C-alpha cells in the first residue's frame, strides 16, 4: 500500500483551496538502472477529487508529472468542517484514497 | 445517479465496466467521474497528433490563459507550472511539453464550480516550449512559454 497523501484543504473567502502532495515514484519508463536495464514505467494515471458525492476535479497524468506530485486547485461551495476525498490510480492498478477536512 | 456505476467505481474493477459504458456511447468521458486514461493522447509525440487524439482542431492563441512557470528551471525534474484560464466555460486544462518523449503531460477536467486554475509540477527533459491548452465551450485555446532547463529531469 502506498504512503498517504498530504492534503491541505482551506476555505479562503468564497473559494476552497486544496493542495495535495502525493507520495509516488512517478517512474517514466525512460530511465535506466545501474545495470543498464530500463526501469519500468510506474506512475499515477488518474486523480479524482470528490466533494459531497460530486467530482470537483478529474485529472489524467502522464509520466512527465514530477515525482511525489503536487496538485493545487480551487472550487466553490465548501465550508469549514466539510470533507474532501482524493483518489489516485496508477499504472499497476494500485489505488489510494485519502480524506481531508476543510479548515 | 446510476448506482451500478457508483458501485463499480468503489470496487476498483470499474475500469473495464466504464470502458464498456464509453464504448456503448451512453456517457461522454467528460461526464464520468473516473474516465479511462486516454492512452492514445498520452502516446503522442507532437502537437498536431495530441490535438487529434484529444479531439480538437488547431487551437487559437489566447491572451486569456495565464501560465505561471519559471523562465529558467534549474532542475528539470521539478518544474512548477500553474495555469489560469479566464475564458468563460472552461471545461478542461492540459499541459503539453514539446520536447519531452511524450508531449502530453497532464489533463484536468474542470467541472462547474471548480475554478479553472490548476497548479502542479512537471518533469522536463530539456529546454522546450510548454503549452497550456484550454478547452472552453467546445473550442480549444492555447498559450506557449519557453522554459529553459539547465539540468534535465528525464535522465538517469
XYZ file of C-alpha atoms in Angstrom:
259
model
C 0.000 0.000 0.000
C 1.298 3.350 -0.940
C 2.046 6.087 1.524
C -0.734 8.507 2.388
C -1.181 11.792 0.599
C -0.717 15.036 2.419
C -3.761 17.174 1.816
C -4.231 20.741 2.933
C -7.761 21.988 2.430
C -8.644 25.518 3.427
C -11.535 27.889 2.872
C -10.416 31.282 1.590
C -13.314 33.681 1.154
C -15.866 32.037 -1.121
C -13.411 29.560 -2.604
C -11.930 26.384 -1.235
C -8.249 25.855 -1.821
C -6.922 22.301 -1.939
C -3.252 21.418 -2.043
C -2.247 17.784 -2.368
C 1.169 16.227 -2.106
C 1.145 12.660 -3.388
C 3.746 10.114 -2.450
C 4.636 8.276 -5.638
C 7.757 7.425 -7.637
C 6.272 8.507 -10.996
C 8.749 6.332 -12.880
C 8.758 7.334 -16.548
C 9.908 4.137 -18.199
C 12.746 6.121 -19.826
C 15.301 5.768 -17.063
C 17.907 3.020 -16.826
C 19.226 1.487 -13.641
C 22.887 0.818 -12.796
C 22.884 -2.349 -14.946
C 21.544 -0.573 -17.996
C 18.112 -2.128 -17.629
C 15.161 0.139 -18.271
C 13.202 0.834 -15.113
C 9.597 0.009 -15.992
C 7.115 2.858 -16.066
C 5.054 3.245 -12.932
C 3.081 6.426 -12.485
C -0.257 7.789 -11.336
C -2.674 7.899 -14.246
C -5.884 9.269 -12.832
C -6.670 11.533 -9.923
C -10.161 12.328 -8.723
C -11.338 14.783 -6.120
C -14.793 14.127 -4.682
C -16.716 16.641 -2.623
C -20.125 15.728 -1.206
C -20.558 12.970 -3.743
C -19.663 15.011 -6.816
C -16.429 15.291 -8.713
C -14.701 18.656 -8.345
C -11.626 17.719 -10.352
C -10.684 14.799 -12.586
C -7.119 14.666 -13.806
C -5.244 12.330 -16.109
C -1.490 12.289 -15.810
C 1.348 11.073 -17.967
C 4.797 10.070 -16.742
C 6.069 13.646 -17.062
C 4.380 14.743 -13.867
C 7.071 15.112 -11.205
C 7.971 12.505 -8.636
C 5.907 12.966 -5.468
C 3.421 15.070 -7.431
C 1.926 18.304 -6.241
C -1.542 19.467 -7.164
C -3.324 22.680 -6.330
C -6.894 23.519 -7.288
C -9.766 25.673 -6.089
C -13.521 25.287 -6.168
C -16.602 26.968 -4.759
C -19.110 25.722 -2.228
C -17.064 24.261 0.604
C -17.365 25.349 4.221
C -15.155 24.719 7.212
C -15.597 21.188 8.509
C -16.564 19.782 5.098
C -14.554 16.879 3.829
C -12.859 16.203 0.515
C -11.695 12.827 -0.773
C -8.827 12.432 -3.210
C -8.276 9.157 -5.055
C -5.490 8.131 -7.396
C -4.935 5.068 -9.560
C -1.538 4.170 -11.014
C -0.310 2.067 -13.917
C -0.113 -1.074 -11.761
C -3.715 -0.665 -10.695
C -2.727 0.411 -7.190
C -5.071 2.938 -5.733
C -5.344 5.051 -2.657
C -7.969 7.374 -1.237
C -7.352 9.947 1.452
C -9.683 12.395 3.101
C -9.112 15.860 4.490
C -11.266 18.321 6.410
C -11.526 21.961 5.383
C -10.146 24.463 7.857
C -27.486 8.810 -10.112
C -26.514 5.468 -11.518
C -25.874 3.118 -8.618
C -24.255 0.413 -10.685
C -21.643 2.871 -11.859
C -21.005 4.049 -8.325
C -20.506 0.508 -7.057
C -18.185 -0.255 -9.922
C -16.041 2.735 -9.034
C -15.848 1.689 -5.414
C -14.655 -1.791 -6.164
C -11.967 -0.532 -8.488
C -12.881 -3.152 -11.020
C -14.925 -0.467 -12.647
C -12.346 0.473 -15.233
C -13.450 -2.240 -17.622
C -17.088 -1.504 -16.953
C -16.514 2.167 -17.642
C -14.771 1.282 -20.872
C -17.863 -0.643 -21.882
C -20.074 2.262 -20.942
C -17.975 4.629 -23.049
C -17.863 2.171 -25.904
C -21.599 1.838 -25.900
C -21.873 5.596 -26.072
C -24.032 6.150 -23.013
C -21.609 8.525 -21.420
C -19.266 11.132 -22.721
C -15.891 10.972 -20.966
C -16.311 14.467 -19.565
C -19.373 13.388 -17.625
C -17.808 10.395 -15.952
C -16.291 10.586 -12.517
C -13.331 8.446 -13.437
C -12.648 8.482 -17.134
C -10.442 5.865 -18.719
C -6.841 7.022 -19.085
C -6.504 8.452 -22.578
C -3.601 6.298 -23.802
C -3.859 7.494 -27.389
C -3.393 11.102 -26.344
C -0.594 10.397 -23.874
C 1.346 8.414 -26.504
C 1.506 11.269 -28.986
C 4.800 12.882 -29.919
C 3.806 16.177 -31.464
C 1.284 18.941 -31.103
C -0.878 18.064 -34.112
C -1.201 14.408 -33.058
C -2.013 15.372 -29.493
C -4.745 17.714 -30.657
C -6.140 14.976 -32.870
C -6.146 12.457 -30.022
C -7.899 14.947 -27.766
C -10.482 15.504 -30.460
C -9.703 19.138 -31.187
C -8.543 21.054 -34.213
C -5.975 23.799 -34.367
C -6.244 25.789 -31.133
C -6.395 29.570 -31.190
C -3.818 31.532 -29.251
C -5.376 33.307 -26.346
C -4.173 36.039 -24.032
C -6.823 34.969 -21.523
C -4.775 31.988 -20.409
C -2.169 32.781 -17.812
C 0.583 30.237 -17.422
C 2.867 30.769 -14.478
C 6.192 28.978 -14.770
C 9.840 29.908 -14.337
C 11.835 31.256 -17.326
C 14.740 29.081 -16.297
C 14.296 25.802 -14.469
C 17.416 24.750 -12.646
C 16.089 21.262 -12.040
C 14.108 19.765 -14.913
C 12.706 17.076 -12.624
C 10.611 19.581 -10.728
C 9.251 22.484 -12.751
C 6.300 24.245 -11.127
C 3.625 25.145 -13.676
C 0.277 26.688 -12.979
C -2.420 27.530 -15.489
C -5.239 30.005 -15.010
C -7.919 30.322 -17.654
C -10.035 33.466 -17.822
C -12.061 32.080 -20.716
C -15.710 31.522 -19.757
C -16.996 27.937 -19.675
C -13.560 26.389 -19.357
C -14.063 22.630 -19.407
C -10.546 21.297 -19.247
C -6.918 22.324 -18.986
C -3.982 20.376 -20.370
C -0.234 20.854 -20.086
C 1.937 19.888 -23.053
C 5.733 19.875 -23.207
C 7.030 19.953 -26.759
C 10.391 18.243 -26.407
C 9.533 15.569 -23.867
C 9.373 11.975 -25.171
C 5.594 12.187 -24.974
C 4.161 15.608 -25.368
C 1.000 15.440 -23.295
C 1.845 15.765 -19.621
C -1.447 16.135 -17.797
C -5.100 16.910 -18.375
C -7.537 18.293 -15.838
C -11.309 18.171 -16.217
C -12.868 21.235 -14.646
C -16.465 20.661 -13.564
C -18.758 23.626 -12.978
C -17.979 25.281 -9.667
C -14.286 24.477 -9.841
C -12.034 27.372 -10.720
C -10.049 26.936 -13.937
C -6.846 27.411 -12.006
C -4.522 24.438 -11.644
C -1.061 24.179 -10.186
C 1.270 21.209 -10.440
C 4.891 20.224 -11.039
C 6.244 18.571 -14.169
C 9.419 16.990 -15.498
C 11.250 18.419 -18.491
C 13.993 16.576 -20.354
C 15.420 19.690 -21.952
C 14.705 23.316 -22.794
C 11.342 23.352 -24.505
C 8.178 25.176 -25.284
C 5.444 24.408 -22.780
C 1.843 24.769 -23.900
C -1.203 25.310 -21.779
C -4.222 24.046 -23.660
C -7.691 25.107 -22.577
C -10.965 23.693 -23.818
C -13.808 26.142 -23.313
C -17.315 25.828 -24.702
C -16.121 23.128 -27.091
C -13.254 25.170 -28.528
C -9.536 24.909 -27.866
C -7.242 27.769 -26.899
C -3.561 27.734 -26.134
C -0.664 29.749 -24.868
C 3.021 28.828 -25.052
C 6.062 29.676 -22.997
C 9.647 28.571 -23.393
C 11.240 27.213 -20.251
C 14.998 26.826 -20.218
C 16.252 23.756 -18.408
C 19.793 23.642 -17.088
C 19.568 20.093 -15.704
C 17.258 17.596 -17.412
C 14.711 15.619 -15.447
C 14.451 12.501 -17.570
C 17.960 11.048 -17.493
C 19.475 8.655 -15.007
